[in-house]
Coordinates of C-alpha atoms in Angstrom, one line a residue:
X1 CA -54.6 -40.0 -23.4
X2 CA -51.4 -38.1 -22.8
X3 CA -51.3 -35.9 -19.7
X4 CA -48.8 -33.5 -21.3
X5 CA -49.9 -29.9 -21.4
X6 CA -48.4 -29.5 -24.9
X7 CA -51.3 -31.7 -26.2
X8 CA -53.8 -29.7 -24.2
X9 CA -52.7 -26.3 -25.5
X10 CA -50.7 -26.9 -28.7
X11 CA -50.7 -23.2 -29.9
X12 CA -49.5 -21.8 -26.6
X13 CA -46.9 -24.5 -26.2
X14 CA -45.5 -24.1 -29.7
X15 CA -45.4 -20.3 -29.6
X16 CA -44.4 -19.8 -25.9
X17 CA -40.7 -19.2 -26.9
X18 CA -41.1 -18.4 -30.6
X19 CA -39.5 -15.1 -31.4
X20 CA -37.7 -14.8 -28.1
X21 CA -34.1 -13.8 -27.7
X22 CA -33.4 -15.3 -24.3
X23 CA -34.6 -17.8 -21.8
X24 CA -34.5 -16.9 -18.1
X25 CA -34.5 -20.1 -16.0
X26 CA -35.4 -20.5 -12.4
X27 CA -33.1 -23.1 -10.9
X28 CA -34.6 -25.3 -8.2
X29 CA -37.4 -27.3 -9.7
X30 CA -36.8 -26.1 -13.2
X31 CA -33.3 -27.1 -14.1
X32 CA -32.5 -29.3 -11.1
X33 CA -34.6 -31.4 -8.7
X34 CA -33.2 -29.4 -5.8
X35 CA -36.7 -28.0 -5.0
X36 CA -37.3 -31.4 -3.3
X37 CA -34.1 -30.9 -1.4
X38 CA -35.3 -27.5 -0.3
X39 CA -38.6 -29.0 0.8
X40 CA -36.7 -31.6 2.8
X41 CA -34.5 -29.0 4.4
X42 CA -37.4 -26.7 5.3
X43 CA -39.3 -29.6 6.8
X44 CA -36.3 -30.7 8.9
X45 CA -35.8 -27.1 10.0
X46 CA -39.4 -26.4 11.1
X47 CA -40.0 -29.9 12.5
X48 CA -37.1 -29.3 14.9
X49 CA -38.1 -25.7 15.7
X50 CA -41.8 -26.3 16.2
X51 CA -41.1 -29.3 18.6
X52 CA -40.1 -26.6 21.1
X53 CA -43.4 -24.7 20.6
X54 CA -46.2 -26.8 22.1
X55 CA -49.7 -25.9 20.9
X56 CA -48.5 -24.6 17.5
X57 CA -49.6 -26.6 14.4
X58 CA -46.8 -28.7 13.0
X59 CA -45.2 -28.4 9.6
X60 CA -47.3 -29.7 6.7
X61 CA -46.3 -30.5 3.2
X62 CA -48.6 -27.8 1.9
X63 CA -46.7 -25.2 3.9
X64 CA -43.8 -25.3 1.4
X65 CA -46.0 -24.2 -1.5
X66 CA -48.2 -21.9 0.5
X67 CA -45.6 -19.9 2.3
X68 CA -42.0 -20.7 1.1
X69 CA -41.6 -21.9 -2.4
X70 CA -39.7 -19.6 -4.7
X71 CA -39.1 -16.8 -2.1
X72 CA -35.8 -15.6 -0.8
X73 CA -34.8 -17.8 2.2
X74 CA -35.4 -15.3 5.0
X75 CA -38.7 -14.2 3.5
X76 CA -39.7 -17.9 3.6
X77 CA -38.8 -18.1 7.3
X78 CA -40.8 -14.9 8.1
X79 CA -43.9 -15.9 6.1
X80 CA -44.0 -19.5 7.5
X81 CA -43.6 -18.1 11.0
X82 CA -46.4 -15.6 10.3
X83 CA -48.7 -18.4 9.3
X84 CA -48.3 -19.7 12.8
X85 CA -48.6 -16.3 14.4
X86 CA -44.9 -16.3 15.5
X87 CA -42.7 -13.2 15.4
X88 CA -39.0 -13.7 16.1
X89 CA -36.1 -11.2 16.4
X90 CA -34.5 -10.6 13.0
X91 CA -30.9 -11.1 14.1
X92 CA -27.8 -10.2 12.0
X93 CA -27.4 -11.7 8.5
X94 CA -24.5 -13.9 9.7
X95 CA -26.4 -15.1 12.8
X96 CA -25.4 -18.4 14.3
X97 CA -27.6 -21.2 13.0
X98 CA -28.2 -22.3 16.6
X99 CA -29.9 -19.0 17.4
X100 CA -33.7 -18.7 17.3
X101 CA -34.0 -15.7 15.1
X102 CA -35.2 -15.2 11.5
X103 CA -31.6 -15.1 10.2
X104 CA -30.5 -17.9 12.5
X105 CA -33.2 -20.2 11.3
X106 CA -32.5 -19.3 7.7
X107 CA -28.8 -20.0 8.1
X108 CA -29.7 -23.3 9.8
X109 CA -31.8 -24.3 6.9
X110 CA -29.0 -23.4 4.5
X111 CA -26.6 -25.8 6.4
X112 CA -29.1 -28.6 6.1
X113 CA -29.5 -27.9 2.4
X114 CA -25.8 -27.8 1.7
X115 CA -25.2 -31.1 3.5
X116 CA -27.8 -32.8 1.3
X117 CA -26.5 -31.2 -2.0
X118 CA -22.9 -32.1 -1.3
X119 CA -23.7 -35.6 -2.5
X120 CA -24.3 -34.3 -6.0
X121 CA -27.1 -33.1 -8.2
X122 CA -28.6 -34.6 -11.4
X123 CA -30.4 -32.0 -13.6
X124 CA -33.7 -32.8 -15.2
X125 CA -33.1 -34.5 -18.6
X126 CA -35.9 -32.7 -20.3
X127 CA -34.7 -29.4 -19.0
X128 CA -31.2 -30.1 -20.3
X129 CA -32.6 -30.9 -23.7
X130 CA -34.6 -27.7 -23.8
X131 CA -31.6 -25.7 -22.6
X132 CA -29.4 -27.2 -25.4
X133 CA -32.1 -26.6 -28.0
X134 CA -32.3 -22.9 -26.9
X135 CA -28.5 -22.5 -27.1
X136 CA -28.5 -24.2 -30.5
X137 CA -31.0 -21.7 -31.8
X138 CA -28.7 -18.9 -30.6
X139 CA -30.8 -17.7 -27.7
X140 CA -29.1 -16.2 -24.6
X141 CA -29.7 -17.9 -21.3
X142 CA -29.6 -16.9 -17.6
X143 CA -30.5 -18.3 -14.2
X144 CA -32.6 -16.3 -11.8
X145 CA -32.9 -17.9 -8.4
X146 CA -33.9 -16.8 -5.0
X147 CA -31.4 -19.3 -3.6
X148 CA -28.0 -18.0 -2.4
X149 CA -26.6 -21.4 -3.4
X150 CA -27.3 -21.2 -7.1
X151 CA -23.7 -21.2 -8.4
X152 CA -22.8 -24.2 -6.2
X153 CA -25.9 -26.1 -7.4
X154 CA -25.1 -25.3 -11.1
X155 CA -21.6 -26.5 -10.6
X156 CA -22.8 -29.7 -8.9
X157 CA -25.2 -30.3 -11.7
X158 CA -22.6 -29.7 -14.4
X159 CA -24.4 -26.8 -15.9
X160 CA -22.4 -23.8 -14.7
X161 CA -20.5 -23.4 -18.0
X162 CA -23.8 -22.6 -19.8
X163 CA -24.6 -19.6 -17.7
X164 CA -22.5 -16.4 -17.6
X165 CA -25.4 -14.5 -16.0
X166 CA -26.7 -15.8 -12.7
X167 CA -28.9 -13.6 -10.6
X168 CA -29.2 -15.3 -7.2
X169 CA -30.0 -14.3 -3.6
X170 CA -26.5 -12.9 -3.1
X171 CA -26.8 -10.7 -6.2
X172 CA -30.3 -9.6 -5.3
X173 CA -29.1 -8.5 -1.8
X174 CA -26.1 -6.8 -3.2
X175 CA -28.1 -4.8 -5.8
X176 CA -31.0 -4.1 -3.4
X177 CA -33.5 -6.1 -5.6
X178 CA -36.7 -7.3 -4.0
X179 CA -37.2 -11.0 -4.4
X180 CA -40.0 -12.9 -6.2
X181 CA -42.9 -12.3 -6.7
X182 CA -41.4 -8.9 -7.6
X183 CA -40.1 -9.0 -11.3
X184 CA -36.9 -7.1 -10.4
X185 CA -34.5 -10.0 -10.4
X186 CA -35.7 -11.2 -13.8
X187 CA -35.6 -7.7 -15.2
X188 CA -32.0 -7.3 -13.9
X189 CA -31.0 -10.6 -15.6
X190 CA -32.5 -9.2 -18.9
X191 CA -30.5 -6.0 -18.4
X192 CA -27.3 -8.0 -17.9
X193 CA -28.0 -9.9 -21.1
X194 CA -28.5 -6.4 -22.8
X195 CA -32.0 -7.3 -23.9
X196 CA -35.4 -5.8 -23.3
X197 CA -37.7 -7.9 -21.0
X198 CA -40.1 -8.2 -23.9
X199 CA -37.6 -10.5 -25.6
X200 CA -37.1 -12.8 -22.6
X201 CA -39.0 -15.9 -21.6
X202 CA -39.3 -16.6 -17.9
X203 CA -39.4 -20.3 -16.9
X204 CA -40.7 -21.1 -13.4
X205 CA -42.1 -23.8 -11.3
X206 CA -43.1 -21.7 -8.2
X207 CA -46.2 -19.6 -7.9
X208 CA -44.2 -16.6 -6.7
X209 CA -41.8 -17.0 -9.7
X210 CA -44.7 -17.1 -12.2
X211 CA -46.2 -14.0 -10.5
X212 CA -42.8 -12.3 -10.9
X213 CA -42.8 -13.2 -14.6
X214 CA -46.4 -12.0 -15.0
X215 CA -45.7 -8.8 -13.3
X216 CA -43.0 -7.8 -15.7
X217 CA -43.2 -7.1 -19.4
X218 CA -41.7 -10.4 -20.5
X219 CA -42.2 -12.3 -23.8
X220 CA -44.0 -15.1 -22.0
X221 CA -44.0 -17.2 -18.8
X222 CA -43.6 -20.9 -19.0
X223 CA -44.7 -22.8 -15.9
X224 CA -43.3 -26.2 -15.1
X225 CA -45.6 -28.2 -12.8
X226 CA -43.4 -29.9 -10.3
X227 CA -46.1 -30.0 -7.7
X228 CA -47.6 -26.5 -7.4
X229 CA -50.5 -27.6 -9.7
X230 CA -51.1 -26.8 -13.4
X231 CA -54.2 -24.6 -12.8
X232 CA -52.5 -22.8 -9.9
X233 CA -49.6 -21.8 -12.1
X234 CA -52.0 -20.7 -14.9
X235 CA -54.0 -18.6 -12.4
X236 CA -50.7 -17.0 -11.2
X237 CA -50.1 -15.8 -14.8
X238 CA -48.3 -18.6 -16.7
X239 CA -48.7 -18.4 -20.5
X240 CA -48.5 -22.2 -20.7
X241 CA -47.8 -25.0 -18.2
X242 CA -45.9 -28.2 -19.0
X243 CA -44.9 -31.2 -17.0
X244 CA -41.4 -31.2 -18.5
X245 CA -39.6 -28.6 -20.7
X246 CA -38.9 -31.1 -23.5
X247 CA -42.6 -30.9 -24.3
X248 CA -41.8 -27.6 -26.0
X249 CA -39.4 -29.1 -28.5

């Protein structure tokens, strides 16, 4: 029996983007497999940091999905530290990565991530097929990512030419937009596309991103299960959950 969600919920899967005018894509884990790079970078960061904190529980794989996935970088630092009962000074936004502050640790993680991504990024084949099908149907597209590295990742993946609208962590900070699970970054992308949110589909793999889509008045929220769990994404508010976006074609 096929494990594809499309066969489990054919009506939702076939209508999830019917009648929409735009697709708003998350980046890491939806268009590119860089979510695994983020996981690797976070683990390397906190393994190193926690080694200096005896008696504090070490970093676990589940911590990424429980406290970090889909959130702006510094929120991820704060929320993970809070899970261990740790409060650190905030530090300036350009704090030295060697410093033990929220901003310092966030910047250290960013350096680790960029070192890994510099080797190149291959987008998900199924996501590229879905993106091309959306464009062929005349839909507008945008990327909405908590990452401050979204333009560089899109360029490395060969996808940047498809997206004139990219709302990333830098844009969110500049515009004063709260990050996911708030819907504001997705709503801002819809505004830049000159469309009402009700005509835009949100595509997400993170619980916080699905919650952002569910919190706004969007056409639908497509969840892509890259590890968060199908039922978890449905419970967060996904209209439908697939293993790969080409299941919707």
